[in-house]
Each structure stands twice: as structure tokens, then as C-alpha cells.
Coordinates of N, CA and C in Angstrom, one line a residue:
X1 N -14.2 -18.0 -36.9 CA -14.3 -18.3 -35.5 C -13.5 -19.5 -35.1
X2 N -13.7 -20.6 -36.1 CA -12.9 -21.9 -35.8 C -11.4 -21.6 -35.7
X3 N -11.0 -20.7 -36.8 CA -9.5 -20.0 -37.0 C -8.5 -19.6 -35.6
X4 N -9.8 -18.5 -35.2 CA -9.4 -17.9 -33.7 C -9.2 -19.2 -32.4
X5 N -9.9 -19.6 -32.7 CA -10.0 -20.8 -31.0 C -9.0 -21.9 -31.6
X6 N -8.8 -22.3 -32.7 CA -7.1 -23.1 -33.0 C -6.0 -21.8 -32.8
X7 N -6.0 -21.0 -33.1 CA -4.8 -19.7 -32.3 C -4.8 -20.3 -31.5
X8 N -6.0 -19.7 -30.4 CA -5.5 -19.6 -28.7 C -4.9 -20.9 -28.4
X9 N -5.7 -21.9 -29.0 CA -5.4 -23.3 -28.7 C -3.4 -23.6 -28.7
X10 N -3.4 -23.5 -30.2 CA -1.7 -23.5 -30.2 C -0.9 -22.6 -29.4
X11 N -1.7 -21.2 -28.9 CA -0.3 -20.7 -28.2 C -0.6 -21.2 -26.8
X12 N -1.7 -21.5 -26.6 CA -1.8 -22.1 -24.8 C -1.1 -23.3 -25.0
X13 N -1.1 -24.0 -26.0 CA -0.2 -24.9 -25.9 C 1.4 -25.0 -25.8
X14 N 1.7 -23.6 -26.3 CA 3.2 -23.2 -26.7 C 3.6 -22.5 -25.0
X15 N 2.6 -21.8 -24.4 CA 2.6 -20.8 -23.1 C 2.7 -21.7 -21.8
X16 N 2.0 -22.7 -22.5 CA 1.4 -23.4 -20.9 C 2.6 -23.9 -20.4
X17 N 3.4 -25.2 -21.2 CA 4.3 -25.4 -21.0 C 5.2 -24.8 -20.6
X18 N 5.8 -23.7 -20.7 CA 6.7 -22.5 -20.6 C 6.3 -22.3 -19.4
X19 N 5.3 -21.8 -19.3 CA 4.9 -21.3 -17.4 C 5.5 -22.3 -16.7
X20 N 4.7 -23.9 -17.0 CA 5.4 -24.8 -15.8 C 6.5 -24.7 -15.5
X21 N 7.6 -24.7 -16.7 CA 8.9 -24.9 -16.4 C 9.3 -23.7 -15.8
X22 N 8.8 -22.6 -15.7 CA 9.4 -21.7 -14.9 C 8.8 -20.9 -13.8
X23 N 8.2 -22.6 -13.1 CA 7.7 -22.4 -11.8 C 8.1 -21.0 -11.0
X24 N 9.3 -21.4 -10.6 CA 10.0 -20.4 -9.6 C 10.6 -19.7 -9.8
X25 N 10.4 -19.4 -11.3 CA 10.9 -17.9 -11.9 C 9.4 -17.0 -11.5
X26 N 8.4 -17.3 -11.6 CA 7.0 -16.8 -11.4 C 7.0 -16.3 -9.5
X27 N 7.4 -17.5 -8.7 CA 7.7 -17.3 -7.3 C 8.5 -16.0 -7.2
X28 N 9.9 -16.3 -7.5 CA 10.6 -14.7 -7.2 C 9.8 -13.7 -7.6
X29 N 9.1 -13.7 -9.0 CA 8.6 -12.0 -9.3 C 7.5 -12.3 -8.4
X30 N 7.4 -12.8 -7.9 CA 5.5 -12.6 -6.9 C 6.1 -12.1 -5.6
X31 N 7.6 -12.4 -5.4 CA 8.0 -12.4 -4.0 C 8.7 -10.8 -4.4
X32 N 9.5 -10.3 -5.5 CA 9.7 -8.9 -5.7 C 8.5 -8.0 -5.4
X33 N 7.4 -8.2 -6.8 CA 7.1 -7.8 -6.5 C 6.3 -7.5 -5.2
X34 N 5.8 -8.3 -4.1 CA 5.5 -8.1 -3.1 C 6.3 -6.9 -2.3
X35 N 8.2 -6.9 -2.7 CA 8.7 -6.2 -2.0 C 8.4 -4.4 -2.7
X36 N 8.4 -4.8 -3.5 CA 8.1 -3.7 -4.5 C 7.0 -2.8 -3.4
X37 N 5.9 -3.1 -3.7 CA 4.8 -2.8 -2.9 C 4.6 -2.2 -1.5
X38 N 6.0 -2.9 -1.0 CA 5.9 -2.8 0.7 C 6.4 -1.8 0.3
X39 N 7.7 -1.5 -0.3 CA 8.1 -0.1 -0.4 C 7.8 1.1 -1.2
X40 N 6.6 0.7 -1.5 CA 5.8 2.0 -2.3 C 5.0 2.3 -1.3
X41 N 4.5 1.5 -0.6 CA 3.7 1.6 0.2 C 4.2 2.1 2.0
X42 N 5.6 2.1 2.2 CA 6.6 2.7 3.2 C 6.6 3.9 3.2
X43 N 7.0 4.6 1.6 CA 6.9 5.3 1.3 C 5.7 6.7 1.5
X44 N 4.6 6.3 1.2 CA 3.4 6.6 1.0 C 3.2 6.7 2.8
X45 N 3.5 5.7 3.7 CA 3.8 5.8 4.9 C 4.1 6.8 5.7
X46 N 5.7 7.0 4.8 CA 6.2 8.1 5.2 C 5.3 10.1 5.2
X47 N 5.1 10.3 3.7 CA 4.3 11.0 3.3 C 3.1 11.3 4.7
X48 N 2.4 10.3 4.9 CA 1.3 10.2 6.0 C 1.8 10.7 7.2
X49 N 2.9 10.1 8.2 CA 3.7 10.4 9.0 C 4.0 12.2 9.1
X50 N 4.5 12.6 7.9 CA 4.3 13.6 7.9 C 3.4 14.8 8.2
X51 N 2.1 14.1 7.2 CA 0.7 15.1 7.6 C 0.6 15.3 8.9
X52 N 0.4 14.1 9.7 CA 0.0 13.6 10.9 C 0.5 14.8 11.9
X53 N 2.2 14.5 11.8 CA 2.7 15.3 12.7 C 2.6 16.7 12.4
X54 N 2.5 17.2 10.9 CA 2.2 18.6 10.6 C 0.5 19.1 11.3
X55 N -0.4 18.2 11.4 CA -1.8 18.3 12.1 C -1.5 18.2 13.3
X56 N -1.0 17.4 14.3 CA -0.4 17.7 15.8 C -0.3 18.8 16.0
X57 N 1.0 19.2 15.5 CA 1.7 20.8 15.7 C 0.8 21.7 15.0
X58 N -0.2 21.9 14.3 CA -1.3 22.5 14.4 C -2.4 22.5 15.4
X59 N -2.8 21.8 15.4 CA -3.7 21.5 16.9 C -3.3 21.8 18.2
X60 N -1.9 21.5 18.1 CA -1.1 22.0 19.4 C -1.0 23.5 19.4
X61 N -1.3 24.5 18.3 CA -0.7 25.7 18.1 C -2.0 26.1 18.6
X62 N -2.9 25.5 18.1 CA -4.6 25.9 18.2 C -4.7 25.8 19.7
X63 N -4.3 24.7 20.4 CA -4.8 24.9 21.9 C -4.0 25.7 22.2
X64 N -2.5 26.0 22.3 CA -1.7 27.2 22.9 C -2.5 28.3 22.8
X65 N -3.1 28.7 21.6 CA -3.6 30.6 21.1 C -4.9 30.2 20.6
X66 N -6.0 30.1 21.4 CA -7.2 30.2 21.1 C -7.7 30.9 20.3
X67 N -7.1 31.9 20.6 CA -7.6 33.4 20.3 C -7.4 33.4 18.5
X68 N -6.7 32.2 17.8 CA -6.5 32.1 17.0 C -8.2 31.1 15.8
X69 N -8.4 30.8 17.3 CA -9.6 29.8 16.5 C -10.8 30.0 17.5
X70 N -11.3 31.3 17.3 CA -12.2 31.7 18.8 C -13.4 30.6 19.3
X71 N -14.2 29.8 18.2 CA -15.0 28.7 18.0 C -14.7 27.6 17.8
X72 N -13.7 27.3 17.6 CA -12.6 25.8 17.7 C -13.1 25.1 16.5
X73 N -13.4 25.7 15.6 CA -14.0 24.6 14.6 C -12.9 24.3 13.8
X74 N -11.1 25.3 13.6 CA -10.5 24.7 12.9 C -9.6 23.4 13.4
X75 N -9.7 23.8 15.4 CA -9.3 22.9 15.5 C -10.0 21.7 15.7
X76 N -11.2 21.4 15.8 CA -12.4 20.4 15.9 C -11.5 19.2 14.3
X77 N -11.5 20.0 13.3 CA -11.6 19.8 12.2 C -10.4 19.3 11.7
X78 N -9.1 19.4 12.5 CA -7.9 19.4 12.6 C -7.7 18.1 13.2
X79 N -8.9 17.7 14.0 CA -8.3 17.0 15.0 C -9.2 15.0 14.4
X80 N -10.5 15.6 13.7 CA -11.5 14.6 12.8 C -10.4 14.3 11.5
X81 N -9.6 15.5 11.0 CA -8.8 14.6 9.4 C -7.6 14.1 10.4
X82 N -6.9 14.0 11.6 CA -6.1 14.0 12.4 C -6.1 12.4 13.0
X83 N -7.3 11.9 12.9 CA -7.9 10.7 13.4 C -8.1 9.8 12.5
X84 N -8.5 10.5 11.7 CA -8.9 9.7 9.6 C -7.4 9.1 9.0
X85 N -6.5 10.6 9.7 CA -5.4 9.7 8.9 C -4.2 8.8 9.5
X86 N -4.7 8.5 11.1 CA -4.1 8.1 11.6 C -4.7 6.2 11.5
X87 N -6.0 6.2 11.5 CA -6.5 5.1 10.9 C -6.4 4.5 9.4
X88 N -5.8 5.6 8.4 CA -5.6 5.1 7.4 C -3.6 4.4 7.5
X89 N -2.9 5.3 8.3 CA -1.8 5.1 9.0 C -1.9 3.7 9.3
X90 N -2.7 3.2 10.2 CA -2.9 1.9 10.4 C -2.7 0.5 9.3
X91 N -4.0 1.0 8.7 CA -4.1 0.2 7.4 C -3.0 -0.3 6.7
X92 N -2.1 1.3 6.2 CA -0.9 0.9 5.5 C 0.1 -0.1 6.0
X93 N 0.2 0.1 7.4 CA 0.8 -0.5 8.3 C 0.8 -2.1 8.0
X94 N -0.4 -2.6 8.6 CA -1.1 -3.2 8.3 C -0.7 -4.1 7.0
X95 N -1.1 -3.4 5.5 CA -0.7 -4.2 4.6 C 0.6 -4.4 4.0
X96 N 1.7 -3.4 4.6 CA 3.3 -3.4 4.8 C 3.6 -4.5 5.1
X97 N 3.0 -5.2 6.4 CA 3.3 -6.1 7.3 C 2.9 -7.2 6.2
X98 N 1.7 -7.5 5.8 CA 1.4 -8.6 4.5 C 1.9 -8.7 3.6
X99 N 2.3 -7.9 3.0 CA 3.4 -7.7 1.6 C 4.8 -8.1 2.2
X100 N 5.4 -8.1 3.0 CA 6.6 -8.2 3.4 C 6.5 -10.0 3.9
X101 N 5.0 -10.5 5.0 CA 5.2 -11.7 4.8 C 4.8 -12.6 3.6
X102 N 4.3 -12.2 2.7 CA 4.7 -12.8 1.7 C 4.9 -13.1 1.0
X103 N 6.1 -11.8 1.1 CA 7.3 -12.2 0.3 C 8.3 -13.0 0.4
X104 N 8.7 -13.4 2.1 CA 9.2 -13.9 2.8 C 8.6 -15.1 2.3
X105 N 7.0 -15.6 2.4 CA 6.8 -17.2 1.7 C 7.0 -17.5 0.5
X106 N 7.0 -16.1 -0.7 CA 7.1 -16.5 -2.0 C 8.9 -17.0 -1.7
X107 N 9.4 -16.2 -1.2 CA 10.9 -16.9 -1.3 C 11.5 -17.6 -0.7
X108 N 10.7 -18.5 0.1 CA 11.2 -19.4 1.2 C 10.6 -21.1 0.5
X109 N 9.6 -20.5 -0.5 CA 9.2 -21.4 -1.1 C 9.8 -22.2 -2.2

């Protein structure tokens, strides 16, 4: 046990050091990857955007031709995941905006 805790000891000793000096090598990957993120997350955006408007133009097809959905439950149902994913829309939005500012602080820093 004594063996193991003189390891960790020497390599935190060997690590620790190393981190400090490369303060702002640590800053840029925090500030990449932040970008990283925003554009996976753009992405995933995009995807959403799509549903969205693919549920519109269903719901729109549903009020044109009733006759298609005589009880409205598909479009009731159309219009509840329609709402779900426009508030998840939001969110992403949302943490787009976060990830982008701070990446702007990781690299201004």
C-alpha cells in the first residue's frame, strides 16, 4: 500500500509541474474544445430544424384534408411532439450560445 501512494506521489510530482507550465496550452483545448461542442451541437440543431419543419408541413397537410385525420388525434399529436421539439430547439440554442461564449473567454484569456 506504502508502494502505491509513493507512485502516485512521484508522478503528481512529475505531472503537477508539467500542467503548470502549460497553463495555456490547457486554455486553448478548453476553448477548442468548447468550439467543438457548439458545432456538434449546430449540427444536431440542424437535424431538429428539420423534424420541426417536416411536423409543420404535416400538420399543415392535416388541417388542409381533415378527411385525412377524421378525430384529429394525429394531428393533436403532431402538434404536442411539435412543441416538445421546439422547446428542446430552444435549449440547444441556448447552450450553442454558452459554448461559443466561452470559448471566446477561454481564448481571450
Amino acid at each position: 500500500m506504502k508502494k502505491i501512494i509513493m507512485i502516485f506521489g512521484i508522478l503528481a510530482a512529475i505531472i503537477v509541474p508539467a500542467i503548470s507550465l502549460a497553463g495555456e496550452d490547457v486554455i486553448e483545448s478548453q476553448a477548442v474544445n468548447h468550439m467543438a461542442v457548439a458545432k456538434q451541437y449546430e449540427q444536431e440543431m440542424h437535424g431538429l430544424g428539420m423534424r420541426i419543419q417536416n411536423l409543420e408541413n404535416r400538420i399543415a397537410h392535416l388541417s388542409e384534408k381533415p378527411y385525412f385525420d377524421p378525430k384529429g388525434f394525429r394531428r393533436s399529436q403532431s402538434q404536442l411532439l411539435l412543441t416538445k421539439l421546439q422547446v428542446e430547439l430552444l435549449k440547444l440554442q441556448g447552450q450553442i450560445a454558452w459554448h461559443y461564449q466561452q470559448a471566446n473567454q477561454d481564448s481571450q484569456s
